[in-house]
Amino acid sequence: MAQMTMIQAITDALRTELRNDPNVLIFGEDVGVNGGVFRATEGLQAEFGEDRVFDTPLAESGIGGLAIGLALQGYRPVPEIQFFGFVFEVMDSIAGQMARMRYRSGGRYTSPVTIRSPFGGGVHTPDMHADSLEGLMAQTPGVKVVIPSTPYDAKGLLISSIRDNDTVIFLEHMKLYRSFRQEVPEEEYTIPLGKADVKREGNDVTIVTYGAMVHESLKAAEELEKEGHSAEVIDLRTVWPIDIETIIASVEKTGRVIVVQEAQKQAGVAAQIVAEINDRAILSLEAPVLRVAAPDTVFPFPQAEAVWLPNYKDVIETAKKVLSF
Amino acid sequence: MASKTKNAQFDAKKTLDTVEQQFETLQILNEEGEIVNEAAMPSLSDEQLQELMRRMVYTRILDQRSISLNRQGRLGFYAPTAGQEASQLASQYALEKEDFILPGYRDVPQIIWHGLPLYQAFLWSRGHFEGMNVPEGVNVLHPQIIIGAQYVQTAGVALGMQKRGQKSVAITYTGDGGTSQGDFYEGINFAGAFKSPAIFVIQNNQFAISTPREKQTAAKTLAQKAVAAGIPGVVVDGMDPLAVYKATRDARERAVNGEGPTLIETITYRYGPHTMAGDDPTRYRTKDLDNEWEKKDPLVRFRKFLENKGLWSEEQETEVIEQAKEDIKEAIKKADAAPKQKVTDLMSIMFDDMPDYLKEQYEVYKAKESK
């Protein structure tokens, strides 16, 4: 076991898969000799060579096309989109192409591509760096969307993503890259995609969340505990497909739920989760399912992040509303 | 000194003229079927020349029959190909089996001649998932509907071949309108930067639906767009099968020798509408323009060329036509016999490992389908 930050755990997962499978290729803008703008691919080109880990011209759409073409030649591409706000440049390659390759070809061809990309607020990035756009991906038939919140989850989920035979969007929250360390096994291990994780057990209210909001929710749960409320925190880990089973089991136990996301209320995946709970467990509900989400504006100018981004206080406030309904 | 600098003008005209001069049109056969460029003549045996003619005639018949089957409602989406036989088939004829084709939506003939069974091409036209379940060993992708996407994907396929050390190429096609897309530029630029074995073909058939080529760009040729990627570009007479074959074969040679990609512009024409989905070319094309291009028909000049060499006769042509009609009839019958698609079929080709939400929906549709 070693103490690792999330970014180190990601590098470790990439190194593991480069070793395990000669078809794994890592490419993107500045991921080679530079080791990536966040050092996620640090040392990988030196260890595995320019043939496995390489830089590309500055064009996201081209990177998407490159991944599709390499997959058609039997490779397992792990491209990087420098910041997920730049996904609009490559929406066709992802949603219009790789997500549909297996279906369009009646199963003849596949796109076993894992797209890695950083996102998330709280670190005062410029425009279009921090936007939470996982909702766009979650609405795309043919892909899976993974968002880890801990170093341990990041490594196991990334290895699973790379081994998955279909397209996976692996979103890495920038604020979580180096915010804390955790024990991470040095050997390889996997965490199944589509499986949530109960990060804290509780009996009074269920908090379903993902990404940086997992930590805000855990902090909120501690505060709620002081006031005698026991909150169960479910980290989705995969935001599409959603682990309905884990959510419903918790809802049936607590009878009260809130869904917490960093994305705007009209975006993200919270509405989908609320709908599933209403469909499947309405008779267990003591109160309506409420959402914690950002205001429905464009992502804030950096100086406005603190007042705009949802935090543990919003989680506490909404949890109390549900608890006292 | 200062005033001199102020008056000195950058010679824009010279720059444009100089570039344009680099892109003369390669022609080997003129409209009369005469060799006008002996030096460029590709080495093709008599049998190969006859086979190329056979494929062009066959494909003209395929176009005629497809249009009529579409009108009878026995085919769905169809983009006419008549006029482009040299451009489409002579370029495909220059390939080897291991080469990979990434076609556009009008490029069904190339993938048929590369090995896709005709009935599957018809199923694709109708909209059936078995249409593009390409047989193992046939290196083609489905016709791409998103104009330009096939270009960036080709850069990837070509890089894959290069990494595998294969002596093969990836070839792709787009139209004149498609050269305005970002993916067009990104595709040729990526292949250039990686020096990958790709052949990018622009079939300039003069119109993108109703928009004439002049409205796409002020560039005098489309081949010169290769300059932006730092790769060679060639303009060929796209109604001349020998010129198209020669240009493609040369590009293939360069590519497999590790010298990188080539952009080929074929100057061609579609005699029919853009697609069979209601486009009416009389709104934007004159009869005179149609007549002018009909004189350039690739079949006419190649027929004359072969007849002069004693390699083609009316009987041979009739035989090809009858064969084509027969094959088409059989293929349509086979397409008719394909089982109807079910929602459960569509679900089962989404993922390798079906996620729970789909399994749940699968059960619902399975129950509906068994009623």
XYZ file of C-alpha atoms in Angstrom:
696
model
C 0.000 0.000 0.000
C 1.096 3.533 -0.680
C -0.281 6.934 0.151
C -1.353 8.463 -3.133
C -3.113 11.554 -4.390
C -5.820 10.984 -6.985
C -3.523 12.132 -9.773
C -0.851 9.633 -8.664
C -3.450 6.880 -8.565
C -4.478 7.785 -12.116
C -0.873 7.689 -13.349
C -0.480 4.347 -11.592
C -3.571 2.928 -13.323
C -2.314 4.141 -16.707
C 1.113 2.601 -16.067
C -0.542 -0.675 -15.058
C -2.572 -0.869 -18.258
C 0.319 0.195 -20.517
C 2.219 -2.758 -19.029
C -0.653 -5.213 -19.202
C -1.857 -4.577 -22.724
C 0.407 -3.613 -25.648
C -2.652 -2.211 -27.455
C -3.144 0.572 -24.911
C -2.122 3.927 -26.398
C -2.159 7.272 -24.605
C -2.267 10.488 -26.618
C -3.440 14.060 -26.493
C -2.161 17.610 -26.199
C 1.070 17.718 -24.140
C 0.673 14.271 -22.591
C 4.034 12.971 -23.854
C 7.380 14.459 -22.859
C 5.601 17.102 -20.786
C 3.739 14.463 -18.779
C 0.414 16.262 -19.119
C -0.712 19.677 -17.896
C -1.538 18.089 -14.514
C 1.298 15.496 -14.590
C -1.232 12.685 -14.982
C 0.971 11.001 -17.611
C 4.302 11.928 -15.994
C 7.075 9.498 -16.817
C 4.916 7.293 -19.017
C 6.506 8.233 -22.329
C 9.974 7.763 -20.821
C 9.008 4.288 -19.649
C 6.933 3.058 -22.599
C 8.228 5.079 -25.555
C 6.842 7.550 -28.052
C 5.048 4.779 -29.864
C 2.729 4.231 -26.858
C 2.446 7.701 -25.308
C 2.479 10.608 -27.741
C 1.477 14.197 -28.345
C -0.984 15.275 -31.010
C -1.676 18.481 -32.910
C -3.990 20.888 -31.098
C -7.379 19.740 -32.372
C -9.851 17.849 -30.194
C -11.959 16.612 -33.090
C -8.865 15.176 -34.739
C -7.948 13.441 -31.465
C -11.404 11.837 -31.373
C -11.083 10.690 -34.981
C -7.606 9.354 -34.281
C -8.988 7.271 -31.398
C -11.774 5.834 -33.565
C -9.377 4.944 -36.372
C -6.811 3.375 -34.026
C -9.586 1.316 -32.431
C -10.551 0.070 -35.903
C -6.989 -1.244 -36.139
C -7.296 -3.169 -32.888
C -5.799 -0.640 -30.466
C -7.234 0.361 -27.094
C -6.943 4.159 -27.182
C -6.878 6.275 -24.019
C -6.956 9.822 -25.419
C -7.047 12.928 -23.256
C -9.131 16.063 -23.748
C -7.152 18.717 -21.893
C -10.232 20.250 -20.213
C -13.743 18.894 -20.601
C -15.089 22.324 -21.577
C -13.352 21.615 -24.899
C -15.583 18.594 -25.509
C -17.805 20.644 -27.812
C -15.047 20.441 -30.432
C -15.192 16.652 -30.303
C -18.885 16.011 -29.642
C -19.350 14.362 -33.017
C -16.433 11.961 -32.591
C -17.776 10.933 -29.171
C -21.574 11.112 -29.357
C -21.961 10.894 -33.137
C -19.329 8.269 -33.839
C -17.601 6.122 -31.216
C -20.733 5.755 -29.087
C -22.489 4.295 -32.142
C -19.760 2.214 -33.757
C -20.858 -1.177 -32.402
C -24.535 -0.518 -33.142
C -23.992 0.935 -36.624
C -21.897 -1.996 -37.693
C -24.243 -4.598 -36.192
C -21.478 -5.566 -33.772
C -18.707 -5.855 -36.376
C -16.634 -2.908 -35.097
C -16.232 -1.396 -31.649
C -14.738 1.681 -30.012
C -13.056 0.500 -26.794
C -11.896 4.059 -26.112
C -11.435 5.649 -22.659
C -11.504 9.436 -22.848
C -9.801 11.028 -19.845
C -10.595 14.631 -19.098
C -10.332 17.033 -16.146
C -13.238 19.236 -15.073
C -14.683 20.821 -11.949
C -14.715 24.130 -10.101
C -13.098 25.582 -7.050
C -9.636 26.218 -8.459
C -10.256 29.530 -10.267
C -9.607 28.273 -13.797
C -10.327 30.458 -16.822
C -13.490 30.167 -18.913
C -14.556 26.720 -20.219
C -12.205 24.690 -18.022
C -14.359 23.737 -15.062
C -17.854 23.176 -16.487
C -19.678 20.028 -15.396
C -20.841 18.547 -18.699
C -21.326 14.926 -17.629
C -25.062 15.361 -18.259
C -24.437 15.684 -22.017
C -22.524 12.424 -21.977
C -25.060 10.643 -19.767
C -27.687 11.400 -22.437
C -25.631 9.677 -25.119
C -26.639 6.051 -25.756
C -23.536 3.925 -26.177
C -21.189 5.420 -23.582
C -20.476 4.994 -19.881
C -19.540 7.959 -17.712
C -17.263 7.523 -14.721
C -16.441 10.174 -12.071
C -14.205 9.064 -9.194
C -13.910 11.024 -5.971
C -11.025 9.246 -4.249
C -7.546 7.986 -5.203
C -8.605 4.389 -4.468
C -11.713 4.606 -6.670
C -9.827 6.458 -9.408
C -7.301 3.669 -9.892
C -9.739 0.764 -9.831
C -12.294 2.530 -12.000
C -9.727 3.678 -14.570
C -8.360 0.160 -14.986
C -11.932 -1.111 -15.458
C -12.682 1.694 -17.906
C -9.663 0.920 -20.058
C -10.559 -2.786 -20.092
C -14.179 -2.089 -20.979
C -14.903 -2.991 -24.597
C -17.048 0.095 -25.189
C -16.518 3.847 -24.903
C -15.995 5.250 -21.412
C -15.801 8.941 -20.500
C -13.560 9.199 -17.420
C -13.938 12.622 -15.782
C -11.351 13.768 -13.258
C -12.271 16.561 -10.873
C -9.431 19.095 -10.789
C -10.043 20.071 -7.168
C -9.645 16.433 -6.122
C -6.368 15.816 -8.008
C -4.130 16.686 -5.049
C -6.491 17.681 -2.235
C -5.794 14.592 -0.100
C -3.913 11.313 0.015
C -5.303 7.849 0.539
C -3.988 4.297 0.851
C -3.956 2.793 -2.632
C -2.805 -0.795 -3.271
C 0.249 -0.954 -5.509
C -0.946 -4.067 -7.294
C -3.685 -3.966 -9.935
C -7.340 -4.140 -8.921
C -10.608 -3.213 -10.557
C -13.854 -1.639 -9.427
C -16.887 -2.593 -11.504
C -18.383 0.195 -13.627
C -21.992 1.056 -12.813
C -21.594 0.266 -9.113
C -22.061 2.954 -6.460
C -20.256 3.007 -3.129
C -21.785 3.797 0.255
C -19.170 6.177 1.643
C -20.992 6.640 4.939
C -23.827 4.624 6.411
C -26.847 6.334 7.927
C -30.538 5.850 8.690
C -32.375 9.179 8.436
C -31.610 10.591 5.007
C -29.839 9.375 1.859
C -27.490 11.739 0.048
C -26.801 10.583 -3.508
C -23.853 12.390 -5.040
C -20.628 12.219 -7.101
C -17.378 14.051 -7.805
C -16.273 16.867 -5.504
C -19.762 16.922 -3.966
C -19.016 13.567 -2.299
C -16.660 15.365 0.070
C -19.079 18.252 0.633
C -21.766 15.678 1.427
C -19.504 13.809 3.865
C -18.701 17.091 5.589
C -22.408 17.911 5.723
C -23.129 14.440 7.150
C -20.686 15.088 9.990
C -22.407 18.361 10.819
C -25.836 16.726 10.629
C -24.641 13.982 12.972
C -23.868 16.640 15.586
C -27.506 17.613 15.449
C -28.643 14.037 15.740
C -29.375 13.288 12.057
C -27.833 10.195 10.526
C -27.083 10.659 6.822
C -26.119 7.906 4.396
C -23.810 9.129 1.624
C -23.828 7.262 -1.670
C -21.023 8.025 -4.111
C -22.342 7.075 -7.546
C -18.807 6.664 -9.013
C -20.404 5.880 -12.386
C -22.978 8.517 -13.363
C -24.144 6.503 -16.345
C -25.333 3.801 -16.001
C -26.655 4.653 -12.534
C -26.557 2.009 -9.786
C -30.294 2.026 -9.105
C -30.161 -0.994 -6.811
C -27.852 0.632 -4.242
C -29.875 3.860 -4.302
C -33.237 2.168 -3.870
C -31.985 -0.062 -1.036
C -30.865 3.061 0.805
C -34.091 4.956 0.090
C -36.158 2.058 1.386
C -34.151 2.240 4.605
C -34.121 6.028 5.174
C -37.327 7.155 3.438
C -35.755 10.527 2.633
C -33.342 11.506 -0.160
C -31.475 14.441 -1.598
C -29.360 14.371 -4.746
C -26.281 16.590 -4.781
C -24.391 17.701 -7.874
C -22.015 20.507 -8.804
C -23.622 21.002 -12.224
C -26.441 23.455 -12.845
C -29.897 22.257 -11.867
C -30.906 21.877 -15.545
C -27.752 19.815 -16.226
C -25.957 16.928 -14.529
C -27.773 13.667 -13.738
C -29.739 14.578 -10.579
C -33.097 14.806 -12.365
C -32.618 11.309 -13.744
C -31.984 9.944 -10.252
C -35.044 11.702 -8.815
C -37.161 10.207 -11.597
C -35.852 6.697 -10.953
C -36.585 6.992 -7.225
C -40.109 8.253 -7.959
C -40.646 5.338 -10.344
C -39.372 2.674 -8.003
C -39.702 3.710 -4.374
C -42.399 6.342 -4.031
C -44.146 4.294 -1.338
C -41.006 4.477 0.792
C -40.732 8.253 0.603
C -41.568 10.376 3.638
C -40.749 13.549 1.730
C -40.108 14.688 -1.848
C -36.637 14.093 -3.274
C -34.847 17.466 -3.387
C -31.797 18.489 -5.336
C -28.703 20.484 -4.486
C -27.322 21.951 -7.700
C -25.740 25.098 -9.070
C -27.824 28.002 -10.375
C -28.895 27.768 -14.016
C -26.381 30.291 -15.313
C -23.204 29.861 -17.310
C -20.342 28.608 -15.108
C -19.210 31.564 -12.943
C -16.365 33.975 -13.534
C -13.536 32.709 -11.277
C -14.088 35.309 -8.550
C -17.726 34.257 -8.216
C -17.062 30.535 -7.706
C -17.400 30.658 -3.908
C -20.912 32.106 -3.991
C -22.040 30.013 -6.958
C -20.715 26.464 -6.431
C -22.829 24.245 -4.170
C -21.071 23.329 -0.897
C -21.676 21.427 2.336
C -23.832 24.249 3.728
C -26.266 23.854 0.821
C -26.291 20.123 1.460
C -27.096 20.652 5.161
C -29.849 23.143 4.353
C -31.513 20.878 1.806
C -31.143 17.786 3.990
C -32.883 19.626 6.814
C -35.723 20.627 4.525
C -36.272 16.998 3.662
C -35.864 15.882 7.283
C -38.454 18.381 8.523
C -40.894 18.027 5.633
C 13.338 54.109 -46.181
C 10.212 54.466 -44.117
C 8.153 55.814 -47.021
C 9.424 53.061 -49.322
C 8.247 50.360 -46.899
C 4.896 52.049 -46.692
C 4.376 51.940 -50.458
C 5.793 48.497 -51.071
C 2.977 46.030 -51.672
C 2.959 42.359 -51.016
C 2.369 40.706 -54.408
C -0.795 38.801 -53.582
C -1.599 37.943 -57.188
C 1.789 36.398 -57.747
C 1.416 34.270 -54.619
C -1.957 32.952 -55.706
C -0.846 32.358 -59.310
C 2.300 30.567 -58.201
C 0.328 28.222 -55.981
C -2.289 27.562 -58.628
C 0.363 26.638 -61.205
C 1.409 23.748 -58.985
C -1.996 22.119 -59.428
C -2.457 21.366 -63.115
C -5.041 18.734 -63.972
C -3.653 15.297 -64.713
C -5.358 13.747 -67.732
C -4.392 10.611 -69.665
C -7.486 9.926 -71.771
C -9.305 12.758 -73.491
C -13.024 12.779 -74.254
C -12.381 10.931 -77.520
C -10.642 8.112 -75.732
C -7.210 9.144 -77.005
C -4.057 8.948 -74.908
C -2.859 12.493 -74.343
C -0.200 11.735 -71.749
C 1.677 8.587 -72.718
C 4.317 9.149 -70.029
C 1.766 8.917 -67.233
C 0.090 5.792 -68.634
C -0.309 3.247 -65.816
C 0.809 -0.311 -66.478
C -2.427 -2.258 -66.675
C -2.825 -5.549 -68.545
C -5.540 -5.995 -71.179
C -7.525 -8.072 -68.690
C -7.240 -5.402 -66.026
C -8.413 -2.722 -68.456
C -11.410 -4.868 -69.369
C -12.182 -5.560 -65.717
C -12.152 -1.849 -64.939
C -14.591 -1.204 -67.802
C -16.761 -4.074 -66.640
C -16.978 -2.583 -63.144
C -17.803 0.874 -64.481
C -20.617 -0.417 -66.701
C -21.906 -2.616 -63.896
C -21.961 0.349 -61.505
C -23.800 2.560 -64.025
C -26.481 -0.118 -64.198
C -26.476 -0.397 -60.415
C -27.165 3.343 -60.246
C -30.024 3.144 -62.780
C -31.584 0.194 -61.024
C -31.107 1.748 -57.558
C -32.897 4.921 -58.632
C -35.780 2.904 -60.011
C -35.947 0.596 -56.981
C -35.925 3.677 -54.765
C -38.856 5.103 -56.754
C -40.747 1.855 -56.284
C -40.099 2.109 -52.558
C -37.926 -0.977 -52.596
C -34.844 0.974 -51.501
C -34.497 3.788 -48.970
C -31.724 6.369 -48.790
C -29.851 6.554 -52.067
C -27.236 9.021 -53.350
C -26.843 8.678 -57.150
C -23.399 7.847 -58.518
C -23.742 8.087 -62.334
C -20.931 10.201 -63.754
C -18.524 9.383 -60.942
C -17.597 5.842 -62.057
C -14.017 6.731 -62.959
C -13.517 8.679 -59.783
C -15.009 6.010 -57.540
C -14.041 2.765 -59.235
C -10.648 3.493 -60.771
C -9.472 4.761 -57.374
C -10.769 1.616 -55.646
C -9.201 -0.484 -58.412
C -5.789 0.923 -57.454
C -6.116 -0.528 -53.932
C -5.160 -3.865 -52.458
C -7.418 -6.065 -50.358
C -5.664 -5.098 -47.105
C -6.321 -1.389 -47.685
C -9.125 0.098 -45.578
C -11.889 2.252 -47.117
C -13.749 4.922 -45.118
C -16.499 5.955 -47.544
C -18.865 8.891 -47.562
C -22.592 8.379 -48.100
C -22.219 8.451 -51.910
C -19.364 5.935 -51.906
C -21.256 2.665 -51.712
C -19.802 1.367 -55.044
C -16.226 1.408 -53.706
C -17.086 -0.750 -50.696
C -19.101 -3.157 -52.834
C -16.110 -3.705 -55.116
C -13.926 -4.057 -52.029
C -16.051 -7.003 -50.919
C -19.309 -5.864 -49.309
C -22.104 -8.124 -50.599
C -24.637 -6.228 -52.735
C -27.633 -7.314 -50.649
C -25.999 -5.773 -47.586
C -25.559 -2.472 -49.436
C -29.297 -2.627 -50.167
C -30.076 -3.393 -46.524
C -28.039 -0.347 -45.531
C -30.058 1.773 -47.960
C -33.263 0.470 -46.421
C -32.008 0.993 -42.881
C -31.319 -2.462 -41.485
C -28.552 -3.194 -38.988
C -27.316 -6.228 -40.913
C -26.422 -3.921 -43.830
C -23.120 -2.779 -42.411
C -22.247 -5.905 -40.450
C -19.317 -6.144 -42.845
C -17.928 -9.642 -43.467
C -14.674 -10.469 -41.674
C -11.683 -9.653 -43.901
C -13.484 -6.941 -45.866
C -11.758 -3.739 -44.797
C -14.455 -1.114 -45.089
C -16.521 1.030 -42.766
C -20.166 2.007 -43.176
C -20.856 5.042 -45.431
C -20.339 8.102 -43.248
C -23.261 10.508 -42.981
C -21.443 13.216 -41.000
C -19.488 15.014 -43.686
C -15.826 15.214 -42.688
C -15.891 12.630 -39.886
C -14.448 9.990 -42.217
C -11.389 12.229 -42.725
C -10.308 12.376 -39.064
C -11.041 8.680 -38.660
C -8.879 7.898 -41.683
C -5.931 9.623 -40.025
C -6.441 7.189 -37.130
C -6.761 4.052 -39.265
C -3.641 5.051 -41.208
C -1.694 5.670 -37.978
C -2.802 2.240 -36.766
C -1.465 0.587 -39.942
C 1.788 2.491 -39.580
C 2.174 1.358 -35.956
C 1.463 -2.245 -36.962
C 4.086 -1.981 -39.698
C 1.587 -2.960 -42.379
C 2.180 -2.196 -46.051
C -1.336 -0.903 -46.549
C -3.226 2.388 -46.738
C -6.419 3.957 -45.475
C -8.416 5.738 -48.182
C -11.341 8.067 -47.726
C -13.646 10.154 -49.861
C -15.524 13.391 -49.478
C -17.162 15.854 -51.843
C -16.356 19.455 -52.817
C -18.642 20.813 -50.098
C -16.956 18.601 -47.513
C -13.650 20.443 -47.968
C -15.157 23.343 -46.002
C -15.481 21.244 -42.843
C -13.069 21.498 -39.938
C -12.673 17.723 -39.834
C -11.467 17.825 -43.447
C -8.534 20.029 -42.471
C -7.874 18.232 -39.190
C -7.829 14.854 -40.941
C -5.270 15.787 -43.588
C -3.213 17.765 -41.064
C -3.066 14.905 -38.540
C -2.087 12.400 -41.228
C 0.591 14.846 -42.375
C 1.964 15.450 -38.878
C 2.191 11.677 -38.242
C 3.305 10.965 -41.839
C 0.678 8.250 -42.009
C -0.263 6.107 -45.036
C -3.540 7.800 -45.980
C -5.116 8.757 -49.294
C -7.667 11.557 -49.086
C -9.902 11.874 -52.133
C -12.072 14.892 -52.855
C -14.664 14.086 -55.468
C -15.408 17.529 -56.770
C -18.722 16.973 -58.543
C -19.292 20.734 -58.751
C -22.251 20.945 -56.400
C -22.953 20.360 -52.703
C -26.712 19.835 -53.003
C -27.562 23.213 -54.630
C -24.422 25.125 -53.644
C -21.857 25.438 -56.442
C -18.235 24.731 -55.624
C -17.321 28.441 -56.040
C -19.426 29.255 -53.010
C -17.418 26.877 -50.818
C -14.069 28.614 -51.172
C -12.119 31.264 -53.078
C -9.330 28.721 -53.603
C -8.852 27.990 -57.311
C -8.410 24.278 -56.768
C -9.438 22.038 -53.871
C -6.227 20.001 -54.152
C -4.186 23.049 -53.104
C -5.752 22.755 -49.661
C -3.116 20.044 -49.184
C -0.596 22.895 -48.831
C -2.150 23.804 -45.475
C -1.271 20.314 -44.213
C 2.160 20.304 -45.858
C 1.268 17.249 -47.950
C 1.169 16.757 -51.731
C -2.055 17.519 -53.575
C -3.025 16.395 -57.073
C -5.838 17.435 -59.395
C -7.026 14.753 -61.776
C -9.645 14.573 -64.487
C -12.208 12.623 -62.507
C -13.946 11.486 -65.708
C -10.757 9.739 -66.830
C -10.351 6.269 -65.318
C -6.676 5.991 -66.228
C -5.747 9.322 -64.638
C -7.663 8.489 -61.458
C -6.051 5.048 -61.290
C -2.596 6.513 -61.855
C -2.969 9.217 -59.195
C -4.311 6.775 -56.612
C -1.689 4.130 -57.383
C 1.089 6.723 -57.045
C -0.361 7.970 -53.753
C -0.540 4.395 -52.489
C 3.072 3.792 -53.477
C 4.211 6.903 -51.600
C 2.142 5.928 -48.563
C 3.366 2.340 -48.203
C 6.930 3.567 -48.666
C 6.513 5.688 -45.558
C 6.319 9.030 -47.346
C 2.958 10.049 -45.900
C -0.495 11.003 -47.157
C -1.711 12.552 -50.422
C -4.778 14.636 -51.233
C -6.379 13.898 -54.615
C -9.049 16.099 -56.156
C -11.040 14.401 -58.912
C -12.949 16.800 -61.149
C -16.197 14.985 -61.794
C -19.948 15.392 -62.006
C -23.081 13.673 -60.769
C -25.652 13.297 -63.516
C -28.452 12.672 -61.055
C -29.801 14.560 -58.068
C -27.925 14.914 -54.757
C -30.026 12.161 -53.222
C -33.374 10.560 -53.999
C -34.946 12.384 -51.046
C -36.600 15.092 -53.120
C -33.626 17.036 -54.506
C -34.405 18.659 -57.871
C -31.225 19.640 -59.749
C -33.152 21.668 -62.358
C -33.511 24.350 -59.674
C -29.770 25.018 -59.640
C -28.236 23.403 -62.731
C -28.689 24.334 -66.371
C -29.350 21.869 -69.185
C -26.244 23.239 -70.928
C -24.072 22.353 -67.966
C -25.521 18.831 -67.878
C -24.903 18.436 -71.619
C -21.348 19.679 -71.307
C -20.595 17.059 -68.645
C -22.406 14.264 -70.444
C -19.859 14.641 -73.250
C -17.197 13.879 -70.667
C -18.839 10.614 -69.591
C -16.112 8.281 -68.330
C -17.821 5.261 -69.919
C -17.895 6.851 -73.368
C -14.211 7.687 -73.473
C -13.057 4.417 -71.923
C -15.279 2.436 -74.291
C -13.743 4.221 -77.284
C -10.262 3.629 -75.913
C -10.862 -0.077 -75.426
C -12.682 -0.534 -78.752
C -9.733 1.046 -80.543
C -7.504 -1.518 -78.877
C -9.912 -4.300 -79.829
C -10.593 -5.013 -76.161
C -14.302 -4.197 -75.927
C -17.407 -5.083 -77.879
C -21.136 -4.512 -77.710
C -21.612 -8.173 -76.761
C -19.254 -7.839 -73.818
C -21.095 -4.781 -72.624
C -24.502 -6.452 -72.980
C -23.187 -9.407 -71.025
C -22.113 -7.120 -68.146
C -25.456 -5.334 -68.167
C -27.381 -8.604 -68.015
C -25.124 -9.903 -65.274
C -25.604 -6.691 -63.246
C -29.394 -6.843 -63.590
C -29.413 -10.479 -62.584
C -27.184 -9.867 -59.538
C -29.290 -6.901 -58.455
C -32.475 -8.935 -58.677
C -30.916 -11.680 -56.554
C -29.561 -9.172 -54.039
C -32.910 -7.466 -53.600
C -34.513 -10.871 -53.064
C -31.921 -11.691 -50.439
C -32.470 -8.313 -48.762
C -36.229 -8.983 -48.741
C -35.568 -12.241 -46.923
C -33.649 -10.567 -44.081
C -35.533 -10.960 -40.800
C -37.370 -7.850 -39.605
C -35.522 -5.890 -36.946
C -36.718 -6.119 -33.379
C -36.026 -3.668 -30.554
C -34.269 -6.485 -28.687
C -31.872 -6.815 -31.659
C -31.038 -3.117 -31.427
C -30.448 -3.425 -27.696
C -28.130 -6.375 -28.089
C -25.744 -4.492 -30.406
C -25.266 -1.501 -28.087
C -22.653 -2.910 -25.700
C -20.407 -5.901 -25.263
C -21.810 -6.307 -21.753
C -25.427 -5.131 -21.526
C -25.916 -2.687 -18.612
C -28.769 -3.286 -16.144
C -31.003 -0.486 -17.445
C -30.938 -2.029 -20.901
C -31.474 -5.537 -19.541
C -34.590 -4.238 -17.835
C -35.888 -2.686 -21.059
C -34.857 -5.805 -22.973
C -37.190 -7.914 -20.858
C -40.061 -5.505 -21.509
C -39.565 -5.640 -25.281
C -38.957 -9.373 -25.275
C -42.354 -9.813 -23.660
C -43.965 -7.484 -26.225
C -42.283 -9.322 -29.103
C -43.431 -12.721 -27.928
C -47.098 -11.673 -28.000
